């Protein structure tokens, strides 16, 4: 797919009969990536709960009564110990998440910058998701070595204020622009299963593919419905909605990493296999994502073995790419 697809283009792709859609996405995936390779990211909650925002899906929002207990910002050493363990378990990217509305220029931010420097020293890719950031904060994170910043649009502009009222779509786009200006790669995607329509998913994918530059990584989360949040009673999303969203993202953004993010515990191995076939090439690993459970490392390794997938950096005997390409990726 060339740059600047129209809403109609995106809708046409999304509504393709699902087997054709998967086939086409798989072709695009194989033309641009080693389809046997999966990027394994470990997510660490460095500051949990007590968030002032009202995101309707989020167990960390202080206003909803969930089992999440607020915890202060972690110590640098504790985070780095976990980063070392993540590296030892085969992860190549370490992502630090904080339940903040926005970054403030204070000692806590200085501590996060130290964490970023430490993660880089371990030879891992460093990613952070800390809420809204200004251009100068993004520059300071870039100077500390940050590779990627995660900030999701979550859904279409139309559906957005049904889910979040405490900040706007424009606020989110502004943070994404600040991250981009600082030369940090952008990780931006959304959530499927919040009661949005196909048109909302199409709208989100259209916005992502039409950002001044498309995000280098696109996390697609299946809603984890958490007791106490406004979305607690949402049923598990249909796997076909996940697959269509992933496949369309893959076709629209051929060179990006498409990450099968939250919600894997609610999926069978076969469901996850369909997502990989449809072009997902990254996952979050580890027992826990931020506050909700995730399949353990052993279960993921068993799934990779079944599917012939290999964490990026380790070479597969069944790779569809020449060795030099894999090594330089
Ligand atoms: N506070 C920061 C922010 O909102 O940008 C960073 C952390 S926040 C937890 C990061 C993303 O996680 C959200 O934008 C949302 O897409 C995803 N997320 C949070 N809770 C979720 C849930 N219950 N199910 C699926 N995705 C979720
Ligand atoms: C993203 O898109 N998904 C991750 C990451 N970015 C920060 C977070 C998923 C959180 C799921 C709910 C929880 O465990 O708290
Ligand atoms: Fe806060 Fe982020 Fe959760 Fe929204 S998604 S309530 S900003 S932690």
mmCIF file of N, CA, C and O and ligand atoms in Angstrom, residues 43 57-60 68 95 97 129 150 152 154 187 189-190 219-221 224 226 259 261-263 284 288-293, ligand 2:
data_model
loop_
_atom_site.group_PDB
_atom_site.id
_atom_site.type_symbol
_atom_site.label_atom_id
_atom_site.label_comp_id
_atom_site.label_asym_id
_atom_site.label_seq_id
_atom_site.Cartn_x
_atom_site.Cartn_y
_atom_site.Cartn_z
ATOM 1 N N UNK A 43 7.317 -5.656 29.173
ATOM 2 C CA UNK A 43 6.729 -4.419 29.675
ATOM 3 C C UNK A 43 6.862 -4.376 31.190
ATOM 4 O O UNK A 43 6.542 -5.346 31.874
ATOM 5 N N UNK A 57 -11.171 1.982 29.937
ATOM 6 C CA UNK A 57 -10.691 0.591 29.929
ATOM 7 C C UNK A 57 -9.687 0.334 31.039
ATOM 8 O O UNK A 57 -9.282 -0.805 31.262
ATOM 9 N N UNK A 58 -9.240 1.387 31.735
ATOM 10 C CA UNK A 58 -7.972 1.247 32.454
ATOM 11 C C UNK A 58 -8.113 0.977 33.959
ATOM 12 O O UNK A 58 -8.682 1.779 34.699
ATOM 13 N N UNK A 59 -7.549 -0.142 34.398
ATOM 14 C CA UNK A 59 -7.589 -0.487 35.818
ATOM 15 C C UNK A 59 -6.732 0.432 36.696
ATOM 16 O O UNK A 59 -6.826 0.377 37.925
ATOM 17 N N UNK A 60 -5.905 1.286 36.048
ATOM 18 C CA UNK A 60 -5.013 2.144 36.827
ATOM 19 C C UNK A 60 -5.586 3.521 37.102
ATOM 20 O O UNK A 60 -4.966 4.341 37.781
ATOM 21 N N UNK A 68 -6.265 -2.873 41.658
ATOM 22 C CA UNK A 68 -4.910 -2.316 41.500
ATOM 23 C C UNK A 68 -4.622 -1.337 42.633
ATOM 24 O O UNK A 68 -5.410 -0.423 42.880
ATOM 25 N N UNK A 95 10.108 -2.060 27.756
ATOM 26 C CA UNK A 95 9.208 -0.909 27.722
ATOM 27 C C UNK A 95 8.758 -0.551 29.139
ATOM 28 O O UNK A 95 8.277 -1.407 29.876
ATOM 29 N N UNK A 97 6.359 1.595 31.632
ATOM 30 C CA UNK A 97 5.082 2.301 31.624
ATOM 31 C C UNK A 97 4.794 2.955 32.960
ATOM 32 O O UNK A 97 5.009 2.353 34.011
ATOM 33 N N UNK A 129 6.352 4.661 28.078
ATOM 34 C CA UNK A 129 4.985 5.146 27.879
ATOM 35 C C UNK A 129 4.568 5.818 29.181
ATOM 36 O O UNK A 129 4.353 5.174 30.202
ATOM 37 N N UNK A 150 5.714 5.015 23.378
ATOM 38 C CA UNK A 150 4.365 4.494 23.127
ATOM 39 C C UNK A 150 3.314 5.478 23.614
ATOM 40 O O UNK A 150 3.330 5.907 24.766
ATOM 41 N N UNK A 152 -0.871 5.721 22.585
ATOM 42 C CA UNK A 152 -1.887 5.184 21.672
ATOM 43 C C UNK A 152 -2.992 6.190 21.379
ATOM 44 O O UNK A 152 -3.366 6.980 22.242
ATOM 45 N N UNK A 154 -5.798 4.820 20.587
ATOM 46 C CA UNK A 154 -6.805 3.926 21.177
ATOM 47 C C UNK A 154 -7.975 3.570 20.265
ATOM 48 O O UNK A 154 -8.370 2.426 20.157
ATOM 49 N N UNK A 187 5.510 4.526 18.685
ATOM 50 C CA UNK A 187 4.752 3.293 18.862
ATOM 51 C C UNK A 187 3.330 3.741 19.167
ATOM 52 O O UNK A 187 3.078 4.366 20.198
ATOM 53 N N UNK A 189 -0.967 2.719 18.586
ATOM 54 C CA UNK A 189 -2.008 1.833 18.073
ATOM 55 C C UNK A 189 -3.285 2.023 18.852
ATOM 56 O O UNK A 189 -3.620 3.141 19.247
ATOM 57 N N UNK A 190 -3.989 0.927 19.107
ATOM 58 C CA UNK A 190 -5.268 1.078 19.775
ATOM 59 C C UNK A 190 -5.780 -0.207 20.394
ATOM 60 O O UNK A 190 -5.039 -1.180 20.538
ATOM 61 N N UNK A 219 0.850 -1.194 18.168
ATOM 62 C CA UNK A 219 0.283 -2.195 19.075
ATOM 63 C C UNK A 219 -1.223 -2.310 18.887
ATOM 64 O O UNK A 219 -1.930 -1.302 18.873
ATOM 65 N N UNK A 220 -1.684 -3.536 18.703
ATOM 66 C CA UNK A 220 -3.126 -3.787 18.638
ATOM 67 C C UNK A 220 -3.480 -4.585 19.895
ATOM 68 O O UNK A 220 -3.048 -5.720 20.067
ATOM 69 N N UNK A 221 -4.211 -3.936 20.788
ATOM 70 C CA UNK A 221 -4.607 -4.551 22.057
ATOM 71 C C UNK A 221 -6.029 -5.091 21.943
ATOM 72 O O UNK A 221 -6.907 -4.424 21.388
ATOM 73 N N UNK A 224 -8.802 -5.955 27.698
ATOM 74 C CA UNK A 224 -8.883 -6.835 28.864
ATOM 75 C C UNK A 224 -9.910 -6.163 29.773
ATOM 76 O O UNK A 224 -9.648 -5.083 30.318
ATOM 77 N N UNK A 226 -11.684 -5.251 32.802
ATOM 78 C CA UNK A 226 -11.298 -5.374 34.211
ATOM 79 C C UNK A 226 -12.445 -4.931 35.115
ATOM 80 O O UNK A 226 -13.022 -3.851 34.922
ATOM 81 N N UNK A 259 2.182 -5.139 16.667
ATOM 82 C CA UNK A 259 2.326 -5.890 17.921
ATOM 83 C C UNK A 259 0.984 -6.411 18.433
ATOM 84 O O UNK A 259 0.053 -5.628 18.645
ATOM 85 N N UNK A 261 -0.761 -7.143 21.318
ATOM 86 C CA UNK A 261 -0.421 -6.615 22.640
ATOM 87 C C UNK A 261 -1.299 -7.210 23.734
ATOM 88 O O UNK A 261 -1.254 -8.410 23.921
ATOM 89 N N UNK A 262 -2.106 -6.384 24.405
ATOM 90 C CA UNK A 262 -2.909 -6.928 25.515
ATOM 91 C C UNK A 262 -3.925 -7.947 25.020
ATOM 92 O O UNK A 262 -4.313 -7.942 23.850
ATOM 93 N N UNK A 263 -4.357 -8.815 25.915
ATOM 94 C CA UNK A 263 -5.487 -9.695 25.625
ATOM 95 C C UNK A 263 -5.125 -11.073 25.109
ATOM 96 O O UNK A 263 -6.009 -11.853 24.764
ATOM 97 N N UNK A 284 4.082 -8.687 23.548
ATOM 98 C CA UNK A 284 4.550 -8.375 24.892
ATOM 99 C C UNK A 284 4.689 -9.693 25.629
ATOM 100 O O UNK A 284 3.752 -10.504 25.631
ATOM 101 N N UNK A 288 3.061 -10.704 33.355
ATOM 102 C CA UNK A 288 2.130 -9.621 33.588
ATOM 103 C C UNK A 288 2.430 -8.552 32.559
ATOM 104 O O UNK A 288 3.586 -8.346 32.201
ATOM 105 N N UNK A 289 1.425 -7.841 32.072
ATOM 106 C CA UNK A 289 1.746 -6.695 31.236
ATOM 107 C C UNK A 289 1.956 -5.498 32.154
ATOM 108 O O UNK A 289 3.043 -5.230 32.594
ATOM 109 N N UNK A 290 0.918 -4.758 32.480
ATOM 110 C CA UNK A 290 1.125 -3.691 33.462
ATOM 111 C C UNK A 290 0.498 -4.149 34.765
ATOM 112 O O UNK A 290 1.152 -4.270 35.788
ATOM 113 N N UNK A 291 -0.791 -4.469 34.701
ATOM 114 C CA UNK A 291 -1.485 -4.891 35.919
ATOM 115 C C UNK A 291 -2.246 -6.188 35.708
ATOM 116 O O UNK A 291 -2.659 -6.822 36.660
ATOM 117 N N UNK A 292 -2.495 -6.583 34.448
ATOM 118 C CA UNK A 292 -3.287 -7.792 34.172
ATOM 119 C C UNK A 292 -2.362 -8.919 33.698
ATOM 120 O O UNK A 292 -1.285 -8.651 33.183
ATOM 121 N N UNK A 293 -2.789 -10.187 33.880
ATOM 122 C CA UNK A 293 -1.893 -11.302 33.531
ATOM 123 C C UNK A 293 -1.683 -11.480 32.028
ATOM 124 O O UNK A 293 -2.491 -11.041 31.215
HETATM 125 C C1 LIG B 2 0.080 -0.939 24.635
HETATM 126 O O1 LIG B 2 -0.428 -0.623 23.552
HETATM 127 N N1 LIG B 2 -0.279 -1.989 25.367
HETATM 128 C C2 LIG B 2 0.501 -2.075 26.572
HETATM 129 C C3 LIG B 2 1.529 -0.929 26.380
HETATM 130 N N2 LIG B 2 1.070 -0.287 25.204
HETATM 131 C C4 LIG B 2 1.837 -0.013 27.467
HETATM 132 C C5 LIG B 2 -0.310 -2.004 27.842
HETATM 133 C C6 LIG B 2 -1.364 -3.045 27.942
HETATM 134 C C7 LIG B 2 -2.003 -2.908 29.298
HETATM 135 C C8 LIG B 2 -3.048 -3.903 29.566
HETATM 136 C C9 LIG B 2 -3.746 -3.690 30.866
HETATM 137 C C10 LIG B 2 -2.879 -3.875 32.084
HETATM 138 O O2 LIG B 2 -2.243 -4.945 32.242
HETATM 139 O O3 LIG B 2 -2.851 -2.962 32.933
#
